[in-house]
PDB file of N, CA and C in Angstrom:
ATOM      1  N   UNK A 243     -16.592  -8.186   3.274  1.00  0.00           N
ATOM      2  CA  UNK A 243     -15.785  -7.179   2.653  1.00  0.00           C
ATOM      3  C   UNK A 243     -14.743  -6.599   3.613  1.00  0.00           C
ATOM      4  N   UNK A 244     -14.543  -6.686   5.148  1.00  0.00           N
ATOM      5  CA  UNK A 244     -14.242  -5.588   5.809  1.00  0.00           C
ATOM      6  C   UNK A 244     -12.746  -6.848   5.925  1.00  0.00           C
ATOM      7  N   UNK A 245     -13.305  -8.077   5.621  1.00  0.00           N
ATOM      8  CA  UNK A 245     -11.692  -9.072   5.931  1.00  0.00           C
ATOM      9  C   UNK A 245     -11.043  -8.928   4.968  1.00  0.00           C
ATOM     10  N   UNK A 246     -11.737  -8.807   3.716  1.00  0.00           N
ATOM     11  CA  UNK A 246     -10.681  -8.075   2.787  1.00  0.00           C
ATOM     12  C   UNK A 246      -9.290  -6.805   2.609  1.00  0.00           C
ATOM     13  N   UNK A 247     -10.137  -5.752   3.709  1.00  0.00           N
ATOM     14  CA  UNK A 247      -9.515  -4.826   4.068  1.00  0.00           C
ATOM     15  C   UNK A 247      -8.492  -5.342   5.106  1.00  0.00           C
ATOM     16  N   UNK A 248      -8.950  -5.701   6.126  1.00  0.00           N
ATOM     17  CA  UNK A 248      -7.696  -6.059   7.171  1.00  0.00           C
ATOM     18  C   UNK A 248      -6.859  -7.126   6.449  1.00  0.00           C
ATOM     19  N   UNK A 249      -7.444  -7.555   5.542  1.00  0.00           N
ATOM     20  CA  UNK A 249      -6.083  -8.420   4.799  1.00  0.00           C
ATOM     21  C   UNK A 249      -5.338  -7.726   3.886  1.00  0.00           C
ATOM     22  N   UNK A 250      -5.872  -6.366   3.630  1.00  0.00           N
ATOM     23  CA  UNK A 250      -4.846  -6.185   3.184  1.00  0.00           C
ATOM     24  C   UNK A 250      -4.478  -4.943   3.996  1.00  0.00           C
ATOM     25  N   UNK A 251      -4.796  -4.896   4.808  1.00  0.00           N
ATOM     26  CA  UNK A 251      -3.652  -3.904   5.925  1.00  0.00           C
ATOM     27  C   UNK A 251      -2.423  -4.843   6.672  1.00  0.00           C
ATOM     28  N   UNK A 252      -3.205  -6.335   6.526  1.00  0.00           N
ATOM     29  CA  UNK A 252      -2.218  -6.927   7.252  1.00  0.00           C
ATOM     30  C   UNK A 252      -1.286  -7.002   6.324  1.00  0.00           C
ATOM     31  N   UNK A 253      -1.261  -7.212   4.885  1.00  0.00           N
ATOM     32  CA  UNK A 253      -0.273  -7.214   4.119  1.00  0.00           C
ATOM     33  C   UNK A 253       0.372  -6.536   3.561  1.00  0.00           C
ATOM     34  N   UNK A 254       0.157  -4.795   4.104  1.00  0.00           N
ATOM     35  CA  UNK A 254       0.929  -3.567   3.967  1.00  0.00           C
ATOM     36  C   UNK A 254       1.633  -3.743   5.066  1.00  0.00           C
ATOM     37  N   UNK A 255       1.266  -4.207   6.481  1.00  0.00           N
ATOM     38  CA  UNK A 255       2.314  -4.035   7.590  1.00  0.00           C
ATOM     39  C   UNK A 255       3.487  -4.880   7.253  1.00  0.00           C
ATOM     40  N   UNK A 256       3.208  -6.484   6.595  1.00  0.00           N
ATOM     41  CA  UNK A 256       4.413  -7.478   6.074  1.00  0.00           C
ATOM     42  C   UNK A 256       5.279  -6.831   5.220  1.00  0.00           C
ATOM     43  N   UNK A 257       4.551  -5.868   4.549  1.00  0.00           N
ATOM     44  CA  UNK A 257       5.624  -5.252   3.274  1.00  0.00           C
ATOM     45  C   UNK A 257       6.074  -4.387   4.185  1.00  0.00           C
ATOM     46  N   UNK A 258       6.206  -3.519   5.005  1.00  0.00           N
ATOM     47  CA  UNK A 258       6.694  -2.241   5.727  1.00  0.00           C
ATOM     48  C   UNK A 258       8.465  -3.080   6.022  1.00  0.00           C
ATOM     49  N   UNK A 259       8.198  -4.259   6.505  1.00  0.00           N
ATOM     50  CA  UNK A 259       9.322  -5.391   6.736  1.00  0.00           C
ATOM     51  C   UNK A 259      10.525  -5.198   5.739  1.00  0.00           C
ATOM     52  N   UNK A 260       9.624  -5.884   4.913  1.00  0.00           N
ATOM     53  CA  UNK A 260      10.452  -6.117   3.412  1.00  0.00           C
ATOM     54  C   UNK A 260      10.701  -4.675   3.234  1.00  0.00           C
ATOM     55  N   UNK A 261      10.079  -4.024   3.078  1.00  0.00           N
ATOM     56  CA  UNK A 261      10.651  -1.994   2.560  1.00  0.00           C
ATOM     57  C   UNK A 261      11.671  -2.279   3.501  1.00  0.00           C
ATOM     58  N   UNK A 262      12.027  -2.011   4.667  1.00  0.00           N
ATOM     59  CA  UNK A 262      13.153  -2.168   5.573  1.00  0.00           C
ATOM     60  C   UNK A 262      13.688  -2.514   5.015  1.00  0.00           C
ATOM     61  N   UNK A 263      14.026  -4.026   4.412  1.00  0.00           N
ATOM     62  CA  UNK A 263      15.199  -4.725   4.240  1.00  0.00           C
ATOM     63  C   UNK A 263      16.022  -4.642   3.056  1.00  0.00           C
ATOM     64  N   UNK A 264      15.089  -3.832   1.692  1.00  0.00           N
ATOM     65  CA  UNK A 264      15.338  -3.498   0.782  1.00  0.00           C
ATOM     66  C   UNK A 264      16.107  -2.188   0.913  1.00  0.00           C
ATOM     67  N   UNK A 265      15.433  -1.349   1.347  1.00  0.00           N
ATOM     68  CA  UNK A 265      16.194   0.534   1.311  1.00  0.00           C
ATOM     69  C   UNK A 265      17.016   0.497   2.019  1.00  0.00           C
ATOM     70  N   UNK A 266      17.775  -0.202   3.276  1.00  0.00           N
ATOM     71  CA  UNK A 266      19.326   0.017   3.703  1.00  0.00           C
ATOM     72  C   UNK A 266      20.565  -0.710   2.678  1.00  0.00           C
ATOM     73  N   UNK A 267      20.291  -1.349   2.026  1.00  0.00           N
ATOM     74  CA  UNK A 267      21.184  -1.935   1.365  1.00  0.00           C
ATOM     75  C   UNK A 267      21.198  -0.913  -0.472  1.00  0.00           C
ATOM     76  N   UNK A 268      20.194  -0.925  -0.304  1.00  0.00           N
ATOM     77  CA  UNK A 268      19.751  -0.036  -1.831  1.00  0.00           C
ATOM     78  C   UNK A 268      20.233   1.559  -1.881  1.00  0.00           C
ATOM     79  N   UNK A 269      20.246   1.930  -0.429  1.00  0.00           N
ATOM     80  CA  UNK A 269      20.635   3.258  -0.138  1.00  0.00           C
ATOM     81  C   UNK A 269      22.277   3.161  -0.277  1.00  0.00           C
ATOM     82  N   UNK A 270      23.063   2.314   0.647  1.00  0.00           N
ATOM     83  CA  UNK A 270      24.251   2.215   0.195  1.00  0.00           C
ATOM     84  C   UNK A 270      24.908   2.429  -1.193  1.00  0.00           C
ATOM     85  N   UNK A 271      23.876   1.723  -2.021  1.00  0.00           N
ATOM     86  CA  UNK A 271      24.197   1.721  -3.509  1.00  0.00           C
ATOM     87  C   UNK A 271      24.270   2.367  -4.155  1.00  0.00           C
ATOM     88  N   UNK A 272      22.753   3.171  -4.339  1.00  0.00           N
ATOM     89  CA  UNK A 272      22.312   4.702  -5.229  1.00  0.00           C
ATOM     90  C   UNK A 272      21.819   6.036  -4.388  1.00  0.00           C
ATOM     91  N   UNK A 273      22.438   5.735  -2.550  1.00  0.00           N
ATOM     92  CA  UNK A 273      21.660   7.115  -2.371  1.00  0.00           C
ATOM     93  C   UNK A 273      20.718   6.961  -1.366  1.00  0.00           C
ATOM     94  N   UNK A 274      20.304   7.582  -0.501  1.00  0.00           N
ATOM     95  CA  UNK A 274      19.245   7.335   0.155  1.00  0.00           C
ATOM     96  C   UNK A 274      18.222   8.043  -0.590  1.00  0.00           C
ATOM     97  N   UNK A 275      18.391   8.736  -0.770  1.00  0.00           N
ATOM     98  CA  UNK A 275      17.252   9.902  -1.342  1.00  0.00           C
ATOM     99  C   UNK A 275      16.825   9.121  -2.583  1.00  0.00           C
ATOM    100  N   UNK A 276      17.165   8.484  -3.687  1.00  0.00           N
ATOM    101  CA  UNK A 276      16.998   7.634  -4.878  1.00  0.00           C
ATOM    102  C   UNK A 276      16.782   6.631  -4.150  1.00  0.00           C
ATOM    103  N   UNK A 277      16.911   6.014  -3.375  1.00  0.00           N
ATOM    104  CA  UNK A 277      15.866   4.498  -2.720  1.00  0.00           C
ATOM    105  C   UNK A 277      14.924   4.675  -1.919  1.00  0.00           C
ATOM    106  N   UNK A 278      14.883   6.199  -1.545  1.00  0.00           N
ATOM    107  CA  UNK A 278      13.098   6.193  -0.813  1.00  0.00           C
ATOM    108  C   UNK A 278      12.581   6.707  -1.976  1.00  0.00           C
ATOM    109  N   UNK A 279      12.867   7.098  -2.878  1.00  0.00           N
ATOM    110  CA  UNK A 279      12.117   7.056  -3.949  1.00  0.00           C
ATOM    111  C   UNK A 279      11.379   6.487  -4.795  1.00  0.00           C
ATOM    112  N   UNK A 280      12.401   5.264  -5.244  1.00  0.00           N
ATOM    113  CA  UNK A 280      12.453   4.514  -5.577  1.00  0.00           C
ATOM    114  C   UNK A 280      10.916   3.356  -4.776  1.00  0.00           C
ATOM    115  N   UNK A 281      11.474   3.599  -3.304  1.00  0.00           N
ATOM    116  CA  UNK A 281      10.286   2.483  -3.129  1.00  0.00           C
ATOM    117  C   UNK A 281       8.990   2.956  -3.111  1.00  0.00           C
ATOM    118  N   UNK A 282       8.963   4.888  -2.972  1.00  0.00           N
ATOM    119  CA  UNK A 282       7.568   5.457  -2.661  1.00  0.00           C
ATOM    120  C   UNK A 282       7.426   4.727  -4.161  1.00  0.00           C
ATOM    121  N   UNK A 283       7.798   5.291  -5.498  1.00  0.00           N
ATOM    122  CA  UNK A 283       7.012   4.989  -6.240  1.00  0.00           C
ATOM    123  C   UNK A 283       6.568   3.735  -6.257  1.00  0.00           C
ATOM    124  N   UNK A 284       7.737   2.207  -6.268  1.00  0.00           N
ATOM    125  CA  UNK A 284       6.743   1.015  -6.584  1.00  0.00           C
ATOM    126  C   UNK A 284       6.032   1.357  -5.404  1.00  0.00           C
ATOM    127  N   UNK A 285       5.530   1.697  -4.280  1.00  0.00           N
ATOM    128  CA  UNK A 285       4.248   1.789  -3.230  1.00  0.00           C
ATOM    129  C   UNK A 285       3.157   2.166  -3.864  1.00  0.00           C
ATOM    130  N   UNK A 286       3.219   3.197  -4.668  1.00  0.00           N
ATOM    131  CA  UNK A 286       1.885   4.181  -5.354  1.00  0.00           C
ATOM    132  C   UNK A 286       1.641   3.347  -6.340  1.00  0.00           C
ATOM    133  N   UNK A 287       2.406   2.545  -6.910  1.00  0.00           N
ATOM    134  CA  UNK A 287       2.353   2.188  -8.240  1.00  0.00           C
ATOM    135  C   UNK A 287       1.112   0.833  -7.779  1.00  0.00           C
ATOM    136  N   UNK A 288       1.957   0.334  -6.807  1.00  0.00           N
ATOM    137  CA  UNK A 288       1.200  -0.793  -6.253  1.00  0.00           C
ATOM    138  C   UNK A 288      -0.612  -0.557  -5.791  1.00  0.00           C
ATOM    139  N   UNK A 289      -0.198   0.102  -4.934  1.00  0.00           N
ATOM    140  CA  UNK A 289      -1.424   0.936  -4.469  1.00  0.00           C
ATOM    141  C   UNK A 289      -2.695   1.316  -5.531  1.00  0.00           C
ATOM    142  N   UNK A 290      -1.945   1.848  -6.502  1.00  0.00           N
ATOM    143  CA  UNK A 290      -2.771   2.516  -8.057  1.00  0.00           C
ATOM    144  C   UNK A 290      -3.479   1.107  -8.765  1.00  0.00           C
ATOM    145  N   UNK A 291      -2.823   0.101  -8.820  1.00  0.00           N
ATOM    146  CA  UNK A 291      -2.850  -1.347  -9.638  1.00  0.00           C
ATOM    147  C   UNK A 291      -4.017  -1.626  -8.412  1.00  0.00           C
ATOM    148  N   UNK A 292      -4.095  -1.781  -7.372  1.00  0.00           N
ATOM    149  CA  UNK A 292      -4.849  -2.490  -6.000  1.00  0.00           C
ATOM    150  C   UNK A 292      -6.002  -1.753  -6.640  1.00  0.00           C
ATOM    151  N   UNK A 293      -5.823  -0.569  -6.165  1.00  0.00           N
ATOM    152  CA  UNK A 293      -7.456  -0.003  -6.498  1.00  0.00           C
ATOM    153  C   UNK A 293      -8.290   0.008  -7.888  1.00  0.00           C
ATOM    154  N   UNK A 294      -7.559   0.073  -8.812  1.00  0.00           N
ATOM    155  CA  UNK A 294      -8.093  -0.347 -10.148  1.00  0.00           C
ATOM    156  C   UNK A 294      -8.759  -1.668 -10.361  1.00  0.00           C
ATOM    157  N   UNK A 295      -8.131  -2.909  -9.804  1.00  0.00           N
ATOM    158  CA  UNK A 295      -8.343  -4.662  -9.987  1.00  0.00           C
ATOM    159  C   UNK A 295      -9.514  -4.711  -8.767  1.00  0.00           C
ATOM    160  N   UNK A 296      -9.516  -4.395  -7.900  1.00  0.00           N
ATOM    161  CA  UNK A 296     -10.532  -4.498  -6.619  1.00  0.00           C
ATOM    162  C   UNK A 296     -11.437  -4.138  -6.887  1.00  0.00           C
ATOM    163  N   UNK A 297     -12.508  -4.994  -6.281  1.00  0.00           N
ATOM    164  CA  UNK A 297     -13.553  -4.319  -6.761  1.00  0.00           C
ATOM    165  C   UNK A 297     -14.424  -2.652  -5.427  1.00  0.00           C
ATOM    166  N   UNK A 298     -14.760  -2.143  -6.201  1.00  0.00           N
ATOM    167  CA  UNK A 298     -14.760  -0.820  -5.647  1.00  0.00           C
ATOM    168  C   UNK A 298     -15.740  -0.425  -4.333  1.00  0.00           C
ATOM    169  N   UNK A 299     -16.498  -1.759  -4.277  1.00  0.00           N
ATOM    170  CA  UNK A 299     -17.051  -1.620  -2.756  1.00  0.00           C
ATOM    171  C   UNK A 299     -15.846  -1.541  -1.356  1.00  0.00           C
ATOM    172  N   UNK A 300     -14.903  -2.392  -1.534  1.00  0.00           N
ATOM    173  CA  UNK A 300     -14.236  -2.746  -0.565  1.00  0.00           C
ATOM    174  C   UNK A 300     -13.275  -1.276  -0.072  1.00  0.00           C
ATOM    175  N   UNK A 301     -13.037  -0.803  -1.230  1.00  0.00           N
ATOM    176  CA  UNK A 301     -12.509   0.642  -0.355  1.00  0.00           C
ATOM    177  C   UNK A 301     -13.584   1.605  -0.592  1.00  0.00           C
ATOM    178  N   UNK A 302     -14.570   1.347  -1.161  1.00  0.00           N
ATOM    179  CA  UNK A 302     -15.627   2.218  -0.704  1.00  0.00           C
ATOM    180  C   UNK A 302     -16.210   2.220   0.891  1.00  0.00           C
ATOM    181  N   UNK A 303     -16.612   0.914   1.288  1.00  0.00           N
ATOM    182  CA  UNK A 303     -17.065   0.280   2.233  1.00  0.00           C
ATOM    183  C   UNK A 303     -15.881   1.174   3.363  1.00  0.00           C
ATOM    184  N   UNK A 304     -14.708   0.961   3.276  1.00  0.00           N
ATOM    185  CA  UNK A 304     -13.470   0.871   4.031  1.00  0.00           C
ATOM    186  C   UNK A 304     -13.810   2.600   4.667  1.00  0.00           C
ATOM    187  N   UNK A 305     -13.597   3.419   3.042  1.00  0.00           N
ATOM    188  CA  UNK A 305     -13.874   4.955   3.522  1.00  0.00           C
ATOM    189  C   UNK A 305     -15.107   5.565   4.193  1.00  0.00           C
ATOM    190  N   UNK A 306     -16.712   4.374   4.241  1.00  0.00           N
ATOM    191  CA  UNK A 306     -17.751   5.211   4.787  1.00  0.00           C
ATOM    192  C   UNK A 306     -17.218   4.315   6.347  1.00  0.00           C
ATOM    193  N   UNK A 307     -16.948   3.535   6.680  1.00  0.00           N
ATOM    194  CA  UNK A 307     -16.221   3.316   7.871  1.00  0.00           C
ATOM    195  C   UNK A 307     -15.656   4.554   8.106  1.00  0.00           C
ATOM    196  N   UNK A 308     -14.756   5.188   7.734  1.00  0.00           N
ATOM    197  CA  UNK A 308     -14.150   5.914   8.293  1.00  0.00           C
ATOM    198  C   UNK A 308     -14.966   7.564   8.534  1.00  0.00           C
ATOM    199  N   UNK A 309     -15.885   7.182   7.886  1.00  0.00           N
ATOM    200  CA  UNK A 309     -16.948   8.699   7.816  1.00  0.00           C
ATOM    201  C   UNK A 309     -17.702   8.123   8.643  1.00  0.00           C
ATOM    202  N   UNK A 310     -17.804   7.263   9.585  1.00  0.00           N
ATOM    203  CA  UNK A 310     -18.892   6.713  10.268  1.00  0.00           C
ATOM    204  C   UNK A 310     -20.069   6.162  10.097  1.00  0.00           C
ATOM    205  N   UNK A 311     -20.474   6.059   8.967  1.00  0.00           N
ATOM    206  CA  UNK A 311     -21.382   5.623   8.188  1.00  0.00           C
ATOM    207  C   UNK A 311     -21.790   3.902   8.412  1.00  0.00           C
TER     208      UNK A 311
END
């Protein structure tokens, strides 16, 4: 379960990339303030969809890690 997690931390750090490459060009367009917006939400949105489809040990597991457990 716990490679699950680092896979997908590793695949929030790949997207941090892509967010870069998207919001300087997107900001030009509509704004900076409307393209960090823009990407917080698809982030949460994403985020919201992850935790719903997953199954609920793996960020359970993830958070008693972090309680020391």
């Amino acid at each position: 379960m716990q490679i699950m997690v680092y896979l997908l931390v590793l695949a929030a750090g790949m997207g941090l990339s892509i967010e870069a490459g998207l919001l300087g060009p997107l900001g030009e367009l509509v704004g900076h303030f409307s393209a960090t917006l823009a990407i917080f939400m698809i982030g949460s949105i994403l985020l919201s969809l992850i935790m719903i489809f997953l199954p609920s040990q793996i960020y359970l597991s993830y958070s008693n890690s972090l309680n020391g457990y």
